[in-house]
Coordinates of C-alpha atoms and ligand atoms in Angstrom, one line a residue:
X1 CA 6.5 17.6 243.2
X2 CA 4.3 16.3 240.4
X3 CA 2.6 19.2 237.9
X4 CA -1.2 20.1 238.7
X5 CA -3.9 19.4 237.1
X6 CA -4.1 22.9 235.0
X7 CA -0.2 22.6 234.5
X8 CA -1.0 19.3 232.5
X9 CA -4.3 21.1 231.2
X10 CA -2.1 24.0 230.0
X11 CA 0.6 22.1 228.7
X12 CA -0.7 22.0 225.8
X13 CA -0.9 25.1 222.9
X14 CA -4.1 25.5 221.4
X15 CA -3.4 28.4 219.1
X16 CA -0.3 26.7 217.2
X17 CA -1.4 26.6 213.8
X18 CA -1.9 23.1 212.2
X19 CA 1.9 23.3 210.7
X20 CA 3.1 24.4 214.2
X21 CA 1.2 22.4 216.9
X22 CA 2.1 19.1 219.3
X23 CA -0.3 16.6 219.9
X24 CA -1.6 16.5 223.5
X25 CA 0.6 15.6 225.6
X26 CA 1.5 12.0 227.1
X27 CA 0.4 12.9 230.9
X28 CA -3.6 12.8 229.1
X29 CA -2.7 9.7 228.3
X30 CA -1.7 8.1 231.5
X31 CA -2.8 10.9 234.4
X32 CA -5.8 9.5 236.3
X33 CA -6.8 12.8 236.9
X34 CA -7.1 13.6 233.3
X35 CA -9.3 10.3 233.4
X36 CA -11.2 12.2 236.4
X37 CA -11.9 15.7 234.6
X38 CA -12.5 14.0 231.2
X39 CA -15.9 11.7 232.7
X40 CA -16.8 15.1 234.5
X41 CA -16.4 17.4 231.3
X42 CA -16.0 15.9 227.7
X43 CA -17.9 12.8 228.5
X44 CA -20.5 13.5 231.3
X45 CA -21.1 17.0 229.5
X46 CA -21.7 15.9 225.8
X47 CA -24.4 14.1 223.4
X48 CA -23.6 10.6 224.0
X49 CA -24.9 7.2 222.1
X50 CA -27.7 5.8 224.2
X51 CA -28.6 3.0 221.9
X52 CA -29.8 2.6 218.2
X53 CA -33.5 3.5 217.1
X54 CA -33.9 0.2 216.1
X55 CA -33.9 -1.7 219.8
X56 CA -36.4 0.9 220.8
X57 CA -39.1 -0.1 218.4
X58 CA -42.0 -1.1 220.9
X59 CA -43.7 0.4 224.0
X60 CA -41.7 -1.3 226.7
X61 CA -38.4 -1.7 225.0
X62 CA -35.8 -0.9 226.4
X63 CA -31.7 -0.3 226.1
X64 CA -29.6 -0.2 229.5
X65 CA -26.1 1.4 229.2
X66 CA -23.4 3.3 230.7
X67 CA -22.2 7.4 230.5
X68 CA -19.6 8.8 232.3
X69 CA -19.9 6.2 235.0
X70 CA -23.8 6.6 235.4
X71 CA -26.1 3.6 234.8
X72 CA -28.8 4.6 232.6
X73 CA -31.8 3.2 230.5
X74 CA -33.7 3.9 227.5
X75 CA -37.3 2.9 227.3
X76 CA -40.5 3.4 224.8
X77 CA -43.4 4.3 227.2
X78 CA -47.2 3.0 226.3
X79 CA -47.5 6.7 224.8
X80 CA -45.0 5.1 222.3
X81 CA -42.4 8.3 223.8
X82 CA -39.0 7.3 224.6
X83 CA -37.5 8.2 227.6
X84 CA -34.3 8.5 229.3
X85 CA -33.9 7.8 233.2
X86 CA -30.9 7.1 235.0
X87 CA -30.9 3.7 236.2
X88 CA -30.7 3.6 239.6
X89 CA -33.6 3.2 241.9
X90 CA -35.0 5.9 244.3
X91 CA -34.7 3.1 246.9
X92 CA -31.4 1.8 248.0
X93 CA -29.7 2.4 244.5
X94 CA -29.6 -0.8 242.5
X95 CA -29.9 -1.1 239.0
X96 CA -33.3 -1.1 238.1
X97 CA -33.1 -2.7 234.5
X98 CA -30.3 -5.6 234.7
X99 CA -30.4 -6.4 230.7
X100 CA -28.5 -4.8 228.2
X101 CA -31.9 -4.5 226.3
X102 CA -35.3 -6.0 225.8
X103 CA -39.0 -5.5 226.2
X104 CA -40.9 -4.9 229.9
X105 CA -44.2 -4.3 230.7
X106 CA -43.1 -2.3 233.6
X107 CA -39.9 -1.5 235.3
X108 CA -38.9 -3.8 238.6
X109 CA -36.0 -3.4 240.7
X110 CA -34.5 -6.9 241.3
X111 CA -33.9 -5.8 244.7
X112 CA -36.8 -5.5 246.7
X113 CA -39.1 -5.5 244.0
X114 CA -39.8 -1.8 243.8
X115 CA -41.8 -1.0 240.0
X116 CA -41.7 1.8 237.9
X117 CA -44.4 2.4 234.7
X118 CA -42.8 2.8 231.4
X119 CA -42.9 6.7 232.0
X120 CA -40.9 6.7 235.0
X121 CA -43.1 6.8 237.7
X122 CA -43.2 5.3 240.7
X123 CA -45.8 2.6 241.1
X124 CA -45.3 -0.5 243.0
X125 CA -43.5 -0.3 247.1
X126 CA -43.9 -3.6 248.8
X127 CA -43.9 -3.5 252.3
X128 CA -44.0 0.4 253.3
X129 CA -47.2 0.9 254.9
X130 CA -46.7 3.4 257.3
X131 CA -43.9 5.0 256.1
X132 CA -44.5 8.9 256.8
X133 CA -43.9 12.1 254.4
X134 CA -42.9 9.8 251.4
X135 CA -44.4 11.2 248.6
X136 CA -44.4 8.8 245.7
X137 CA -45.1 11.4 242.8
X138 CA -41.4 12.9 244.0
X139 CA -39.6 9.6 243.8
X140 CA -40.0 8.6 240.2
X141 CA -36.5 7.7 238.2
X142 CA -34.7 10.8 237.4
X143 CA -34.5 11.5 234.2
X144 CA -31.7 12.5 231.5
X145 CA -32.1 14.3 228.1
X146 CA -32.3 12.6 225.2
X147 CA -32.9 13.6 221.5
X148 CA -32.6 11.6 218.0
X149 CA -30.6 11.8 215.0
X150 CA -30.6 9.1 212.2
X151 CA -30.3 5.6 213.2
X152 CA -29.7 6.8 217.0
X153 CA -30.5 7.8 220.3
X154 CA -28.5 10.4 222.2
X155 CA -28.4 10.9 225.7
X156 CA -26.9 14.1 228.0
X157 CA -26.2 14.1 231.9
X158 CA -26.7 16.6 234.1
X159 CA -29.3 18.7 235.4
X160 CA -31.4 21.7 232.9
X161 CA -29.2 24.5 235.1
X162 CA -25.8 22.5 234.5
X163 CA -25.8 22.1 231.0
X164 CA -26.8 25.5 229.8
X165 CA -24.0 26.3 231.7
X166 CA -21.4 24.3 231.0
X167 CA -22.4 24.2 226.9
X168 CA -23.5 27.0 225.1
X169 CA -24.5 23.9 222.6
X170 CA -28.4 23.3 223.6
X171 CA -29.8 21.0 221.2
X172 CA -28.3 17.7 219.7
X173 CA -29.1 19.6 216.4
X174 CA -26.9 22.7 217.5
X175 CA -24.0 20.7 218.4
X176 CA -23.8 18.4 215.3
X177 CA -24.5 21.4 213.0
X178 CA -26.3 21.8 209.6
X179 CA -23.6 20.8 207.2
X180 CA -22.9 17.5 209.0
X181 CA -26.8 16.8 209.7
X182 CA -27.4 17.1 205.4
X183 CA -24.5 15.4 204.6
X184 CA -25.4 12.8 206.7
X185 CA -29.1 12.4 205.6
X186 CA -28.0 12.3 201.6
X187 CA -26.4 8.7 202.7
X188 CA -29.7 7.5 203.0
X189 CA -29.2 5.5 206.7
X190 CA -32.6 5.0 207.5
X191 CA -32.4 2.1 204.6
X192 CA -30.1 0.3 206.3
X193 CA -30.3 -3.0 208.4
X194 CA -28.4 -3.4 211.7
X195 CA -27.2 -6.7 211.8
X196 CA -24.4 -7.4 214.3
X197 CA -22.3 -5.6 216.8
X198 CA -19.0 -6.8 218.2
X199 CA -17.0 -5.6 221.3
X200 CA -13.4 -5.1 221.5
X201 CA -11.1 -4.5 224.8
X202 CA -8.2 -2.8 224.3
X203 CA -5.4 -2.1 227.2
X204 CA -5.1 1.7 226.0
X205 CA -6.5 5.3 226.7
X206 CA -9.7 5.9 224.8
X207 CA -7.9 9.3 222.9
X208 CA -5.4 6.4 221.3
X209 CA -8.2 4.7 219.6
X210 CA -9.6 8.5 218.4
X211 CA -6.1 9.4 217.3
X212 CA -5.6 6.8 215.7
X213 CA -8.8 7.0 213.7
X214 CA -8.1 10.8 212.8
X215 CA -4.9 10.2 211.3
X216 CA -5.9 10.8 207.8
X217 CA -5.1 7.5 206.0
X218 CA -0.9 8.2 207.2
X219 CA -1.3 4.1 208.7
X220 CA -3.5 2.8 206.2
X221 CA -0.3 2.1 203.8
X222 CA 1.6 0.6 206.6
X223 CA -0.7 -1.3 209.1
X224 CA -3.5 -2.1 206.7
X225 CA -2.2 -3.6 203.8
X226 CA -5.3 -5.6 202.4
X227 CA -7.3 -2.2 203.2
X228 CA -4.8 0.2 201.1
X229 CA -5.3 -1.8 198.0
X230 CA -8.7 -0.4 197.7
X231 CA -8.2 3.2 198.7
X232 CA -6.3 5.5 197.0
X233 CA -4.2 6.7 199.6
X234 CA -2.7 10.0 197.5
X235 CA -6.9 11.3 197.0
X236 CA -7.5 11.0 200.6
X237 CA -8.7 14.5 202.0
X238 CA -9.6 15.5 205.2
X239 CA -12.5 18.2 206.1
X240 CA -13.5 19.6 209.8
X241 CA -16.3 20.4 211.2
X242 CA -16.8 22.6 214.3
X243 CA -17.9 18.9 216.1
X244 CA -17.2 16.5 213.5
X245 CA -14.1 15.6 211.0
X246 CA -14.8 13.5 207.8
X247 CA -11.8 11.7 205.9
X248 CA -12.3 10.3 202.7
X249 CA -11.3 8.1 200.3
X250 CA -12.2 7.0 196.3
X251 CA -12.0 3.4 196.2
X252 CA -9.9 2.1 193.2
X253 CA -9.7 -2.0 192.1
X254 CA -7.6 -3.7 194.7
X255 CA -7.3 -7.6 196.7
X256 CA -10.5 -9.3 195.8
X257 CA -11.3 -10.1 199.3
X258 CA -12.0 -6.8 200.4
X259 CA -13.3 -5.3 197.2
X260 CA -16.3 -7.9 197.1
X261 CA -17.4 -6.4 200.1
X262 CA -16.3 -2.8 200.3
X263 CA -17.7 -1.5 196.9
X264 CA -18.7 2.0 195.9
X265 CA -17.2 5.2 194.8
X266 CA -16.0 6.5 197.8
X267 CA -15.2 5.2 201.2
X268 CA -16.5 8.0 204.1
X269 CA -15.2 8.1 207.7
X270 CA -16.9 10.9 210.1
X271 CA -15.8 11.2 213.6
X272 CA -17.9 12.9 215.7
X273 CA -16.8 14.9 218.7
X274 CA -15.4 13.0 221.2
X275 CA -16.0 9.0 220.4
X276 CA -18.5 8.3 218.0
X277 CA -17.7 7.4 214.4
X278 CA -19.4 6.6 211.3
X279 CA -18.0 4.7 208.2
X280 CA -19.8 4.1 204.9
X281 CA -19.1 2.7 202.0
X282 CA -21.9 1.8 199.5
X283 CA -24.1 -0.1 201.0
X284 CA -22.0 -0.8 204.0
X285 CA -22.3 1.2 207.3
X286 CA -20.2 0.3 210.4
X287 CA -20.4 2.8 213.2
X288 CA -17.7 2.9 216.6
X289 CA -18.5 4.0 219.8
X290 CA -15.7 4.6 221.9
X291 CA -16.2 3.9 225.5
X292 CA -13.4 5.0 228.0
X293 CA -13.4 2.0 231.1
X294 CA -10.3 3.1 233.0
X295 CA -6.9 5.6 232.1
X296 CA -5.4 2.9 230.0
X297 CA -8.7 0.4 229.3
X298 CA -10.9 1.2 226.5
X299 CA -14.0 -0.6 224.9
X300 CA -14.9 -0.4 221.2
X301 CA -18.3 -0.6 220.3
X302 CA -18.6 -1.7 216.6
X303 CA -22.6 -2.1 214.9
X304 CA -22.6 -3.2 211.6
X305 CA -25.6 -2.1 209.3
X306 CA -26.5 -3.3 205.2
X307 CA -28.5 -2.4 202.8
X308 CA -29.9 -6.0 201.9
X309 CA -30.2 -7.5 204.6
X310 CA -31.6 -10.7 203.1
X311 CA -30.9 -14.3 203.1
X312 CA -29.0 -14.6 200.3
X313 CA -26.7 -11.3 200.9
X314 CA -26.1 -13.2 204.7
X315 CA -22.8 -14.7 203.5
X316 CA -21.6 -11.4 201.7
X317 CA -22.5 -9.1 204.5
X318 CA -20.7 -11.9 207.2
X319 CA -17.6 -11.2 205.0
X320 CA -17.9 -7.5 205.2
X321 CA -17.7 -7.9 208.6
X322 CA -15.1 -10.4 208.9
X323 CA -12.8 -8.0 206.7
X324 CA -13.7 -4.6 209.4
X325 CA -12.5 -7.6 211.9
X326 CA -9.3 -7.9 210.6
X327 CA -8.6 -4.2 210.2
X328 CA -10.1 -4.0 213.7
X329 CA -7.0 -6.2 215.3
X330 CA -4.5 -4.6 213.4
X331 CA -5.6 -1.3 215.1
X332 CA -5.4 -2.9 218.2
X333 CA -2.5 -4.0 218.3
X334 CA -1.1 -0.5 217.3
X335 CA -2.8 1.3 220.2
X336 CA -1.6 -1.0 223.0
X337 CA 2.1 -0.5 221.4
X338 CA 1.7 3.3 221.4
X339 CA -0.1 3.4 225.3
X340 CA 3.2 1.4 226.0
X341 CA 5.2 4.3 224.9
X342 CA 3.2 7.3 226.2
X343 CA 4.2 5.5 229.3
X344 CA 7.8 6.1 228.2
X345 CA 10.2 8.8 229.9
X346 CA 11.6 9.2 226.2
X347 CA 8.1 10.3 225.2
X348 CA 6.0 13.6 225.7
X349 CA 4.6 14.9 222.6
X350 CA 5.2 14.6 218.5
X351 CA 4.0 17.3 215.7
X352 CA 1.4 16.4 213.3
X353 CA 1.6 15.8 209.4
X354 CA 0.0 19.1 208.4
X355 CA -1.3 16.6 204.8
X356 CA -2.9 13.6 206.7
X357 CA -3.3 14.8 210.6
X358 CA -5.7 17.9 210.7
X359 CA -8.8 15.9 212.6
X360 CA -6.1 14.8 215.1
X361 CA -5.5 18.7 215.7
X362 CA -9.2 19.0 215.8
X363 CA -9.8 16.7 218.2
X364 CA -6.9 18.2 220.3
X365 CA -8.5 21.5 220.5
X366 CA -11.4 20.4 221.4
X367 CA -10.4 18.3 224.6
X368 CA -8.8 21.4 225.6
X369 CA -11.2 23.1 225.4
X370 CA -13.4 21.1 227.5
X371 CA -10.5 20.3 230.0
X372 CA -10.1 24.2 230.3
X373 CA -13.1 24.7 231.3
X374 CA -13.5 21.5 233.4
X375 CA -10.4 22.6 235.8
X376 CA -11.7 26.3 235.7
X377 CA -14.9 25.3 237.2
X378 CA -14.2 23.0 239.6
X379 CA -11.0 24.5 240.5
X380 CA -9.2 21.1 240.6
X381 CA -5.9 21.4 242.2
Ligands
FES401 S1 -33.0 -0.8 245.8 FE1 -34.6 -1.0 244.4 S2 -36.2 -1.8 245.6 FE2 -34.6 -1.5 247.0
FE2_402 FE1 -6.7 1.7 211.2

């Protein structure tokens, strides 16, 4: 007979001590269930990325993306508020908003031409005269929570009731927290240009991409080469949040192709609780949404932002990203290899460095947590 759901769930110790604990088991890695319980709890439960602040700039602009399986769209009203709906129309349930962003005067399904204002409501239904007890005023978009932080928009599911229940966390502010919210604002990211963002697919389980990240600089020295050169690997230190984990790094001299474009004192790299990361060097911000698309199919979400965004900085700022590229593939190709041997029967769990993997533990606890309380409330079988 194969384990339950909470067997899997409880598999895993949270109280072992750093020195003491196991990573999360391989069954999170490969268990559709786990896939299930994640999109209803960590994903469909938490602050997510909706879209940056700067594709949002005009009344009717507009960002269309995805949460825990649920179409949704972002859009500046006349009022100038920006609003969050899901994206699915009162009608027969199409997609409302077909673009992955851009600026509308109004909202019109493609399907039988149903229109909604820029606030939501429901204006335009061809063709229903006569239709009885249809109030329009009750058959706007539904809407979803949204609140701002930096360069970003975040978006929550779930109705007002469900999420003071399921997260004592009420405000975007609560959950990043004041020490991650000040250290943040002293980089200065409101100065910063976006300029490009790139997509990668990978054939693994979203966590291998967010363990991967967390591992405190113990694969820089063997996967990145070009990348080690310019850290110093033996400074690297590693602070946690309650939400949030930030590794850092002082840069040192090292391969000119990556030190013309990754300059600075010190390189930073914050995770935030459970897919969103920000790295900064001087100058340089690239930020990685990770986007879970099946149990072993992940997309990464890469925007990169620069200080000078000018013409003559374009060829500097191409290279920067060119190098993050490079670094990119290499961690690609590490994540499929170690999705492959989760798979394994020789495989169920490894111990963590207690000097490089503490955010890994982190983020362990964490996902427990919210898969604890996932199978206790739904009483998954
Ligand atoms: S589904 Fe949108 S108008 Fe019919
Ligand atoms: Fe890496």
């Amino acid at each position: 007979m194969r384990d339950s759901l909470k067997d899997i769930v409880d598999a895993y110790d949270p109280q072992a001590p750093l020195a003491e604990a196991s990573t999360i088991p391989s069954s999170w890695y490969t268990d559709q269930r786990i896939f299930d319980v994640e999109k209803q709890t960590v994903f469909a439960r938490s602050w997510q990325i909706a879209a940056r602040i700067d594709q949002l700039c005009e009344p009717g602009s507009y960002v269309t993306t995805e949460i825990a399986g649920e179409p949704i769209v972002i859009v500046r009203g006349n009022d100038s508020v920006v609003r969050g709906f899901f994206n699915v129309c009162r009608h027969h349930a199409a997609a409302v908003m077909t673009e992955a962003e851009g600026q509308a005067n109004q909202m019109r399904c493609p399907y039988h031409g149903w229109t909604y204002s820029l606030e939501g409501e429901l204006k335009g239904t061809p063709d229903f005269t006569g239709v009885c007890n249809f109030d329009r005023a009750r058959n706007g978009l539904a809407s979803v929570q949204i609140a701002t932080w930096e360069n970003w928009l975040f978006a929550r599911l779930g109705s007002e009731q469900q999420r003071s229940l399921a997260d004592p966390n009420a405000s975007l502010a609560e959950f990043l927290g004041a020490e991650l919210v000040s250290q943040i604002q002293a980089l200065g990211l409101a100065g910063l240009h976006w300029m490009e963002r790139r997509r990668y697919l990978l054939n693994c389980n979203w966590k291998v991409f967010v363990d991967n990240y967390l591992d405190g600089g113990y694969h820089v020295p063997h996967l990145h080469k070009g990348l080690d050169s310019v850290l110093d690997y033996s400074s690297y230190t590693i602070e946690n949040g309650a939400h949030f984990s930030l590794q850092s790094s002082p840069m040192v001299s090292g391969a000119d192709h990556i030190q013309a474009v990754r300059g600075g004192k010190r390189a930073l790299y914050y995770w935030l609780y459970p897919n969103f990361m920000i790295n900064w060097y001087e100058g340089v911000l690239d930020t990685n949404l990770v986007r879970p698309l099946a149990i072993d199919r992940t997309e990464v979400v890469f925007d990169f932002y620069f200080a000078d965004a000018s013409e003559a900085a374009q060829e500097r700022n191409l290279a920067s990203i060119e190098v993050g590229e490079r670094i990119q593939r290499e961690d690609l190709d590490i994540c499929e290899s170690v999705q492959r041997g989760l798979r394994s029967r020789a495989y169920n769990a490894g111990r963590l460095s207690v000097r490089r993997e503490a955010g890994e533990h982190l983020f362990h606890r964490l996902l427990y947590a919210d898969l604890r309380a996932g199978v206790e409330s739904a009483n998954y079988p």
